[in-house]
């Protein structure tokens, strides 16, 4: 039985029914939470007795724990909850619509998903930080254009990963802020005539309250950028683990063999993270496209907002946890790194800068060193000057600072 059965004669065409049903089971506990809040407001307005409120609250707590009670014969999670509440469920929808209900539940879901993302990001950042501490003095070539540029340390490089993850935390905090408003009270779009008290954090405009999905877009954007970072990290691991580079060995707990070539150990985790980044970007693009042509207020198109968010949450959790296993098990080949970093040309910039200190204009110094490189006479400075932070000289301080920044969470 649908919530709108009174309006139509018979049953829907089965194909139409199947098509319209929402894939929203993950929303169940959050909708129970939003419904409990609405019930409290109905009670405050004298529209639900104390006993009825208590019954609703008890039932909702049970329903939230029992996903199997949501049936194929329910149109969506909201219909399921009203049915499962039984007789008192016939009163619960006063002063609300599924439009403000779904927005309220989805916002609670997004808040939880943002908190989870921040925790999982912190867990990976902690692993990368420990790795950076261990490799603080491991010299390696730093690259631009995938060509050797200047010497760095592996600790310095890994701290760059930490910075990316730190910005990701901020993006999820922003998405959580966007979700932390309440559309309850907006009803279908214009509120209701019932004397319900406003929920805390009520949105200013009821039409916007039921039409707005910016918080979901913010979440998918944060997920897409996080995945973009994880993909770059994954790409570096793939490169470092090649026989050609040989900078790291993959842990057998986080690598795969080949079904045909017995010698292989493949970086599938890093590759799948890279692959899922494309999917995560697609989910953001998809929801932007869904929303962009919609007239205000609610349109059923918006039912498409949840699946990409559910899927990105699942993928992020999976990718971050798998990367924890992969990164914490990487075995660094310090000799290979040292050999690669001993290329004297890595100090060509230092040589030019040494001339600058002696009063040579930088462009002249650059030309003189470049000429020496070309004719093969280049010799690196005997004692390279120490670099200013955040170069290799500053890694220890940078590590301590990053530890402090993540201190509350790690
Ligand atoms: N399942 C719907 C969704 O996810 C709930 C809202 C339906 N509202 C409506 N007026 N048909 O968007």
CSV table of C-alpha atoms and ligand atoms in Angstrom, one decimal:
chain,number,residue,atom,x,y,z
A,1,UNK,CA,0.0,0.0,0.0
A,2,UNK,CA,1.4,3.3,-1.0
A,3,UNK,CA,1.3,6.5,1.0
A,4,UNK,CA,-0.8,8.0,-1.8
A,5,UNK,CA,-3.2,5.0,-2.4
A,6,UNK,CA,-6.2,7.2,-1.7
A,7,UNK,CA,-5.6,9.2,-4.9
A,8,UNK,CA,-5.7,6.3,-7.4
A,9,UNK,CA,-8.1,3.5,-8.2
A,10,UNK,CA,-6.1,0.4,-8.7
A,11,UNK,CA,-2.5,-0.8,-8.5
A,12,UNK,CA,0.3,0.5,-10.6
A,13,UNK,CA,1.6,-1.3,-13.6
A,14,UNK,CA,4.3,-3.6,-12.1
A,15,UNK,CA,7.0,-2.2,-14.5
A,16,UNK,CA,6.2,1.3,-13.3
A,17,UNK,CA,6.2,0.2,-9.7
A,18,UNK,CA,9.6,-1.5,-10.1
A,19,UNK,CA,11.0,1.6,-11.9
A,20,UNK,CA,9.8,4.0,-9.2
A,21,UNK,CA,11.0,2.1,-6.2
A,22,UNK,CA,13.9,3.8,-4.4
A,23,UNK,CA,17.2,2.1,-3.7
A,24,UNK,CA,17.5,3.7,-0.3
A,25,UNK,CA,17.7,1.0,2.3
A,26,UNK,CA,20.9,2.6,3.8
A,27,UNK,CA,18.8,5.5,4.8
A,28,UNK,CA,16.7,3.5,7.2
A,29,UNK,CA,18.3,4.4,10.6
A,30,UNK,CA,18.7,8.0,9.5
A,31,UNK,CA,15.0,8.3,8.5
A,32,UNK,CA,14.1,6.8,11.9
A,33,UNK,CA,16.1,9.5,13.6
A,34,UNK,CA,14.5,12.2,11.5
A,35,UNK,CA,11.0,10.7,12.1
A,36,UNK,CA,11.7,10.6,15.9
A,37,UNK,CA,12.5,14.3,15.8
A,38,UNK,CA,9.4,15.0,13.8
A,39,UNK,CA,7.3,13.0,16.3
A,40,UNK,CA,8.7,15.1,19.2
A,41,UNK,CA,7.6,18.2,17.4
A,42,UNK,CA,4.1,16.7,16.8
A,43,UNK,CA,4.0,16.0,20.5
A,44,UNK,CA,5.1,19.5,21.4
A,45,UNK,CA,2.2,20.8,19.2
A,46,UNK,CA,-0.3,18.6,21.1
A,47,UNK,CA,-0.9,16.4,18.0
A,48,UNK,CA,0.6,13.2,19.5
A,49,UNK,CA,0.1,12.1,23.1
A,50,UNK,CA,3.0,11.3,25.4
A,51,UNK,CA,2.1,7.6,25.1
A,52,UNK,CA,2.0,7.8,21.4
A,53,UNK,CA,5.3,9.5,21.3
A,54,UNK,CA,6.9,6.9,23.5
A,55,UNK,CA,5.5,4.1,21.3
A,56,UNK,CA,6.8,5.8,18.2
A,57,UNK,CA,10.2,6.2,19.7
A,58,UNK,CA,10.4,2.6,20.8
A,59,UNK,CA,9.2,1.3,17.5
A,60,UNK,CA,11.6,3.5,15.6
A,61,UNK,CA,14.6,2.3,17.6
A,62,UNK,CA,13.6,-1.3,16.7
A,63,UNK,CA,13.0,-0.5,13.0
A,64,UNK,CA,16.4,1.2,12.7
A,65,UNK,CA,18.0,-2.0,13.8
A,66,UNK,CA,16.0,-4.2,11.5
A,67,UNK,CA,16.7,-3.6,7.8
A,68,UNK,CA,14.9,-6.8,6.8
A,69,UNK,CA,11.6,-5.2,7.9
A,70,UNK,CA,11.8,-3.0,4.8
A,71,UNK,CA,10.0,-4.9,2.1
A,72,UNK,CA,9.9,-5.0,-1.7
A,73,UNK,CA,6.3,-3.9,-1.4
A,74,UNK,CA,7.3,-0.6,0.1
A,75,UNK,CA,7.8,2.3,-2.3
A,76,UNK,CA,10.7,3.7,-0.3
A,77,UNK,CA,12.1,3.8,3.2
A,78,UNK,CA,9.6,6.5,4.2
A,79,UNK,CA,6.7,4.3,3.3
A,80,UNK,CA,8.2,1.4,5.1
A,81,UNK,CA,8.6,3.3,8.3
A,82,UNK,CA,5.1,4.6,8.3
A,83,UNK,CA,3.8,1.0,7.7
A,84,UNK,CA,6.0,-0.4,10.3
A,85,UNK,CA,4.8,2.1,12.9
A,86,UNK,CA,1.4,0.5,12.7
A,87,UNK,CA,-1.7,2.4,13.9
A,88,UNK,CA,0.2,5.4,15.3
A,89,UNK,CA,2.0,5.6,12.0
A,90,UNK,CA,-1.2,6.9,10.5
A,91,UNK,CA,-0.6,10.1,12.6
A,92,UNK,CA,3.1,10.6,12.0
A,93,UNK,CA,3.0,12.2,8.6
A,94,UNK,CA,1.0,15.3,9.8
A,95,UNK,CA,2.9,18.5,9.0
A,96,UNK,CA,5.5,16.8,6.8
A,97,UNK,CA,6.0,15.4,3.3
A,98,UNK,CA,8.4,12.9,2.1
A,99,UNK,CA,10.2,15.9,0.5
A,100,UNK,CA,11.4,17.4,3.8
A,101,UNK,CA,11.6,13.9,5.3
A,102,UNK,CA,14.0,12.5,2.7
A,103,UNK,CA,16.1,15.7,2.8
A,104,UNK,CA,16.3,15.5,6.6
A,105,UNK,CA,17.3,11.8,6.6
A,106,UNK,CA,19.8,12.2,3.8
A,107,UNK,CA,21.5,15.1,5.6
A,108,UNK,CA,21.8,13.0,8.8
A,109,UNK,CA,23.3,10.3,6.6
A,110,UNK,CA,25.8,12.8,5.0
A,111,UNK,CA,26.9,14.0,8.4
A,112,UNK,CA,27.7,10.5,9.5
A,113,UNK,CA,29.4,9.7,6.2
A,114,UNK,CA,31.6,12.9,6.5
A,115,UNK,CA,32.6,11.9,10.1
A,116,UNK,CA,33.5,8.4,8.9
A,117,UNK,CA,35.5,9.8,6.0
A,118,UNK,CA,37.5,12.1,8.3
A,119,UNK,CA,38.3,9.1,10.6
A,120,UNK,CA,39.4,6.9,7.7
A,121,UNK,CA,41.5,9.7,6.2
A,122,UNK,CA,43.2,10.2,9.6
A,123,UNK,CA,44.0,6.5,9.8
A,124,UNK,CA,45.8,6.6,6.5
A,125,UNK,CA,47.5,9.9,7.3
A,126,UNK,CA,48.9,8.3,10.5
A,127,UNK,CA,50.4,5.4,8.6
A,128,UNK,CA,51.9,7.8,6.1
A,129,UNK,CA,53.3,9.9,8.9
A,130,UNK,CA,55.0,7.0,10.6
A,131,UNK,CA,56.4,5.9,7.2
A,132,UNK,CA,57.7,9.5,6.7
A,133,UNK,CA,59.3,9.4,10.1
A,134,UNK,CA,61.1,6.1,9.4
A,135,UNK,CA,62.3,7.5,6.0
A,136,UNK,CA,63.0,11.0,7.1
A,137,UNK,CA,66.7,10.8,6.1
A,138,UNK,CA,66.3,8.5,3.1
A,139,UNK,CA,67.6,10.5,0.2
A,140,UNK,CA,65.9,10.0,-3.2
A,141,UNK,CA,65.6,12.0,-6.4
A,142,UNK,CA,62.7,14.4,-6.5
A,143,UNK,CA,61.0,14.6,-9.9
A,144,UNK,CA,59.3,17.1,-12.2
A,145,UNK,CA,58.0,16.0,-15.6
A,146,UNK,CA,59.0,12.5,-14.3
A,147,UNK,CA,62.6,13.6,-14.9
A,148,UNK,CA,65.1,13.7,-12.0
A,149,UNK,CA,65.1,17.2,-10.6
A,150,UNK,CA,66.7,17.8,-7.2
A,151,UNK,CA,67.5,15.5,-4.2
A,152,UNK,CA,64.8,15.2,-1.6
A,153,UNK,CA,64.2,12.7,1.1
A,154,UNK,CA,61.4,10.1,1.1
A,155,UNK,CA,60.2,11.6,4.3
A,156,UNK,CA,59.8,15.0,2.6
A,157,UNK,CA,57.9,13.4,-0.3
A,158,UNK,CA,55.6,11.4,2.0
A,159,UNK,CA,54.8,14.5,3.9
A,160,UNK,CA,53.4,15.9,0.7
A,161,UNK,CA,50.9,13.0,0.8
A,162,UNK,CA,50.0,14.0,4.3
A,163,UNK,CA,49.3,17.6,3.2
A,164,UNK,CA,46.9,16.3,0.5
A,165,UNK,CA,45.0,14.2,3.1
A,166,UNK,CA,44.9,17.1,5.5
A,167,UNK,CA,43.1,19.2,2.9
A,168,UNK,CA,40.7,16.3,2.3
A,169,UNK,CA,39.8,16.4,6.0
A,170,UNK,CA,38.9,20.0,5.6
A,171,UNK,CA,36.7,19.4,2.6
A,172,UNK,CA,34.7,16.8,4.4
A,173,UNK,CA,34.4,19.1,7.4
A,174,UNK,CA,32.9,21.7,5.0
A,175,UNK,CA,30.5,19.2,3.5
A,176,UNK,CA,29.4,18.3,7.0
A,177,UNK,CA,28.8,22.0,7.7
A,178,UNK,CA,26.6,22.2,4.6
A,179,UNK,CA,24.6,19.2,5.7
A,180,UNK,CA,24.1,20.4,9.2
A,181,UNK,CA,20.8,22.3,8.7
A,182,UNK,CA,17.3,21.0,9.1
A,183,UNK,CA,14.7,21.0,6.3
A,184,UNK,CA,12.0,19.7,8.7
A,185,UNK,CA,9.0,21.9,8.7
A,186,UNK,CA,9.2,22.7,5.0
A,187,UNK,CA,6.6,20.0,4.3
A,188,UNK,CA,6.1,19.5,0.6
A,189,UNK,CA,7.4,23.0,-0.1
A,190,UNK,CA,5.4,25.6,1.7
A,191,UNK,CA,5.4,24.4,5.3
A,192,UNK,CA,2.1,23.5,7.0
A,193,UNK,CA,-0.8,25.0,8.9
A,194,UNK,CA,0.0,23.0,12.0
A,195,UNK,CA,1.5,24.8,15.0
A,196,UNK,CA,4.8,22.7,15.0
A,197,UNK,CA,7.8,24.2,16.7
A,198,UNK,CA,10.7,24.8,14.3
A,199,UNK,CA,13.5,22.2,14.4
A,200,UNK,CA,16.9,23.4,15.6
A,201,UNK,CA,18.9,24.7,12.7
A,202,UNK,CA,15.8,25.1,10.5
A,203,UNK,CA,16.5,26.2,7.0
A,204,UNK,CA,15.4,29.7,6.2
A,205,UNK,CA,13.5,29.0,3.0
A,206,UNK,CA,11.1,26.0,2.7
A,207,UNK,CA,11.3,25.8,-1.1
A,208,UNK,CA,15.1,25.7,-0.9
A,209,UNK,CA,14.9,23.2,2.0
A,210,UNK,CA,13.3,20.5,-0.1
A,211,UNK,CA,15.1,21.4,-3.4
A,212,UNK,CA,18.7,21.8,-2.1
A,213,UNK,CA,21.2,19.0,-2.6
A,214,UNK,CA,24.4,21.1,-2.3
A,215,UNK,CA,25.4,19.1,0.7
A,216,UNK,CA,25.4,15.9,-1.4
A,217,UNK,CA,27.3,17.6,-4.1
A,218,UNK,CA,29.8,18.9,-1.6
A,219,UNK,CA,30.2,15.3,-0.2
A,220,UNK,CA,30.7,13.9,-3.7
A,221,UNK,CA,33.2,16.7,-4.5
A,222,UNK,CA,35.2,16.0,-1.4
A,223,UNK,CA,35.1,12.3,-2.3
A,224,UNK,CA,36.2,13.0,-5.9
A,225,UNK,CA,39.2,15.2,-4.7
A,226,UNK,CA,40.1,12.6,-2.1
A,227,UNK,CA,40.0,9.9,-4.7
A,228,UNK,CA,42.1,12.1,-7.0
A,229,UNK,CA,44.7,12.3,-4.3
A,230,UNK,CA,44.6,8.6,-3.6
A,231,UNK,CA,44.9,8.0,-7.3
A,232,UNK,CA,48.1,10.1,-7.5
A,233,UNK,CA,49.5,8.2,-4.4
A,234,UNK,CA,48.5,4.9,-6.1
A,235,UNK,CA,50.2,6.0,-9.3
A,236,UNK,CA,53.4,6.7,-7.4
A,237,UNK,CA,53.3,3.3,-5.7
A,238,UNK,CA,52.8,1.7,-9.1
A,239,UNK,CA,55.8,3.5,-10.5
A,240,UNK,CA,58.0,2.9,-7.5
A,241,UNK,CA,57.3,-0.8,-7.5
A,242,UNK,CA,58.3,-1.3,-11.1
A,243,UNK,CA,61.5,-3.3,-11.8
A,244,UNK,CA,62.7,-0.2,-13.6
A,245,UNK,CA,62.5,2.0,-10.5
A,246,UNK,CA,62.6,-0.7,-7.8
A,247,UNK,CA,62.2,1.9,-5.1
A,248,UNK,CA,59.8,-0.3,-3.1
A,249,UNK,CA,58.7,-3.9,-2.8
A,250,UNK,CA,55.0,-4.5,-2.4
A,251,UNK,CA,53.8,-6.4,0.7
A,252,UNK,CA,52.4,-9.8,-0.2
A,253,UNK,CA,49.4,-9.0,2.0
A,254,UNK,CA,48.4,-6.2,-0.3
A,255,UNK,CA,49.5,-7.3,-3.8
A,256,UNK,CA,48.3,-9.9,-6.2
A,257,UNK,CA,49.8,-12.6,-8.4
A,258,UNK,CA,49.1,-13.3,-12.0
A,259,UNK,CA,47.0,-16.2,-13.1
A,260,UNK,CA,49.4,-17.1,-15.9
A,261,UNK,CA,52.8,-15.5,-15.2
A,262,UNK,CA,54.2,-17.2,-12.0
A,263,UNK,CA,56.8,-14.5,-11.2
A,264,UNK,CA,54.4,-11.6,-11.0
A,265,UNK,CA,53.5,-9.5,-8.0
A,266,UNK,CA,51.1,-6.8,-9.1
A,267,UNK,CA,50.1,-3.5,-7.5
A,268,UNK,CA,46.3,-4.1,-8.0
A,269,UNK,CA,45.3,-2.2,-4.9
A,270,UNK,CA,47.0,1.0,-6.1
A,271,UNK,CA,45.6,0.4,-9.6
A,272,UNK,CA,42.0,-0.2,-8.4
A,273,UNK,CA,42.2,3.0,-6.3
A,274,UNK,CA,43.3,4.8,-9.4
A,275,UNK,CA,40.4,3.2,-11.3
A,276,UNK,CA,37.8,4.1,-8.7
A,277,UNK,CA,38.9,7.7,-8.8
A,278,UNK,CA,37.4,7.9,-12.3
A,279,UNK,CA,34.2,6.4,-11.0
A,280,UNK,CA,34.1,8.9,-8.0
A,281,UNK,CA,34.6,11.8,-10.4
A,282,UNK,CA,31.8,10.4,-12.5
A,283,UNK,CA,29.4,10.3,-9.5
A,284,UNK,CA,30.0,14.0,-8.9
A,285,UNK,CA,29.5,14.8,-12.5
A,286,UNK,CA,26.4,12.6,-12.6
A,287,UNK,CA,24.6,14.4,-9.7
A,288,UNK,CA,25.6,17.8,-11.0
A,289,UNK,CA,23.9,16.8,-14.3
A,290,UNK,CA,20.8,15.5,-12.4
A,291,UNK,CA,20.3,18.7,-10.5
A,292,UNK,CA,21.2,21.3,-13.1
A,293,UNK,CA,18.0,21.3,-15.0
A,294,UNK,CA,15.5,20.9,-12.1
A,295,UNK,CA,12.9,23.5,-11.4
A,296,UNK,CA,12.3,24.2,-7.7
A,297,UNK,CA,11.1,22.7,-5.5
A,298,UNK,CA,11.2,18.9,-5.3
A,299,UNK,CA,11.2,16.6,-8.4
A,300,UNK,CA,11.5,12.9,-8.4
A,301,UNK,CA,14.8,13.1,-10.3
A,302,UNK,CA,16.2,13.9,-6.8
A,303,UNK,CA,15.7,10.2,-5.9
A,304,UNK,CA,18.9,9.7,-7.9
A,305,UNK,CA,20.9,11.6,-5.4
A,306,UNK,CA,21.5,8.8,-2.9
A,307,UNK,CA,23.0,6.0,-4.9
A,308,UNK,CA,26.2,7.9,-5.8
A,309,UNK,CA,26.6,9.1,-2.3
A,310,UNK,CA,26.1,5.5,-0.9
A,311,UNK,CA,28.5,4.1,-3.4
A,312,UNK,CA,31.2,6.8,-2.9
A,313,UNK,CA,31.1,6.2,0.9
A,314,UNK,CA,31.6,2.5,0.4
A,315,UNK,CA,34.4,3.0,-2.1
A,316,UNK,CA,36.2,5.5,0.1
A,317,UNK,CA,36.1,3.2,3.1
A,318,UNK,CA,37.4,0.3,1.0
A,319,UNK,CA,40.2,2.3,-0.7
A,320,UNK,CA,41.4,4.0,2.4
A,321,UNK,CA,41.5,0.8,4.4
A,322,UNK,CA,43.3,-1.1,1.6
A,323,UNK,CA,45.8,1.7,1.3
A,324,UNK,CA,46.5,1.5,5.0
A,325,UNK,CA,47.4,-2.2,4.4
A,326,UNK,CA,49.5,-1.4,1.3
A,327,UNK,CA,51.4,1.6,2.5
A,328,UNK,CA,52.2,0.2,5.9
A,329,UNK,CA,53.7,-2.9,4.2
A,330,UNK,CA,55.9,-1.2,1.6
A,331,UNK,CA,59.5,-2.3,1.8
A,332,UNK,CA,61.8,0.6,0.8
A,333,UNK,CA,65.0,-0.3,-1.1
A,334,UNK,CA,67.2,2.5,0.3
A,335,UNK,CA,70.2,1.5,-1.8
A,336,UNK,CA,68.2,1.9,-5.0
A,337,UNK,CA,67.0,5.3,-3.8
A,338,UNK,CA,70.6,6.3,-2.8
A,339,UNK,CA,72.0,5.2,-6.2
A,340,UNK,CA,69.3,7.1,-8.1
A,341,UNK,CA,69.9,10.2,-5.9
A,342,UNK,CA,73.7,10.1,-6.4
A,343,UNK,CA,73.3,11.4,-10.0
A,344,UNK,CA,75.5,14.5,-9.8
A,345,UNK,CA,73.2,16.4,-12.2
A,346,UNK,CA,70.7,16.6,-9.3
A,347,UNK,CA,72.9,19.3,-7.9
A,348,UNK,CA,73.0,21.5,-11.0
A,349,UNK,CA,70.6,23.9,-9.4
A,350,UNK,CA,72.8,24.0,-6.3
A,351,UNK,CA,75.8,24.8,-8.5
A,352,UNK,CA,73.9,27.7,-10.1
A,353,UNK,CA,72.8,29.0,-6.7
A,354,UNK,CA,76.4,28.8,-5.5
A,355,UNK,CA,77.4,31.2,-8.3
A,356,UNK,CA,74.5,33.5,-7.3
A,357,UNK,CA,75.9,33.7,-3.8
A,358,UNK,CA,79.2,34.7,-5.4
A,359,UNK,CA,77.4,37.6,-7.2
A,360,UNK,CA,76.6,36.1,-10.6
A,361,UNK,CA,73.1,37.0,-11.9
A,362,UNK,CA,71.0,33.8,-11.8
A,363,UNK,CA,70.4,33.7,-15.6
A,364,UNK,CA,74.1,33.9,-16.2
A,365,UNK,CA,74.7,31.2,-13.6
A,366,UNK,CA,72.0,29.0,-15.2
A,367,UNK,CA,73.6,29.4,-18.6
A,368,UNK,CA,77.1,28.6,-17.3
A,369,UNK,CA,76.0,25.4,-15.5
A,370,UNK,CA,73.8,24.4,-18.5
A,371,UNK,CA,76.8,24.7,-20.8
A,372,UNK,CA,78.9,22.5,-18.4
A,373,UNK,CA,76.1,19.9,-18.4
A,374,UNK,CA,76.0,19.9,-22.2
A,375,UNK,CA,79.8,19.6,-22.7
A,376,UNK,CA,80.1,17.0,-19.9
A,377,UNK,CA,82.3,19.1,-17.7
A,378,UNK,CA,79.8,19.6,-14.9
A,379,UNK,CA,81.0,19.0,-11.4
A,380,UNK,CA,78.6,19.4,-8.4
A,381,UNK,CA,79.6,21.7,-5.6
A,382,UNK,CA,81.9,20.0,-3.2
A,383,UNK,CA,79.8,20.7,-0.2
A,384,UNK,CA,76.1,21.4,-1.2
A,385,UNK,CA,74.6,24.1,1.0
A,386,UNK,CA,71.8,23.0,3.3
A,387,UNK,CA,68.3,23.7,2.0
A,388,UNK,CA,65.7,25.9,3.7
A,389,UNK,CA,62.6,24.2,5.0
A,390,UNK,CA,60.4,22.6,3.8
A,391,UNK,CA,63.3,20.9,2.0
A,392,UNK,CA,65.2,17.9,3.3
A,393,UNK,CA,66.8,20.0,6.0
A,394,UNK,CA,63.3,20.8,7.4
A,395,UNK,CA,61.8,17.4,7.4
A,396,UNK,CA,62.2,16.7,11.1
A,397,UNK,CA,60.5,20.0,12.0
A,398,UNK,CA,57.8,19.4,9.4
A,399,UNK,CA,57.2,15.9,10.8
A,400,UNK,CA,56.8,17.2,14.3
A,401,UNK,CA,54.5,20.0,13.1
A,402,UNK,CA,52.3,17.5,11.2
A,403,UNK,CA,52.2,15.2,14.2
A,404,UNK,CA,50.9,18.1,16.2
A,405,UNK,CA,48.3,19.0,13.6
A,406,UNK,CA,46.9,15.5,13.5
A,407,UNK,CA,47.5,15.1,17.2
A,408,UNK,CA,43.9,15.4,18.3
A,409,UNK,CA,42.8,12.7,16.0
A,410,UNK,CA,45.8,10.4,15.8
B,1,LIG,N1,12.0,8.3,-2.5
B,1,LIG,C1,11.9,9.7,-2.7
B,1,LIG,C2,13.3,10.3,-2.9
B,1,LIG,O1,14.2,9.7,-2.6
B,1,LIG,C3,11.2,10.4,-1.6
B,1,LIG,C4,10.5,11.6,-1.9
B,1,LIG,C5,9.3,11.3,-2.7
B,1,LIG,N2,8.5,12.5,-2.8
B,1,LIG,C6,7.6,12.6,-3.7
B,1,LIG,N3,6.9,13.7,-3.7
B,1,LIG,N4,7.3,11.7,-4.6
B,1,LIG,O2,13.4,11.4,-3.4
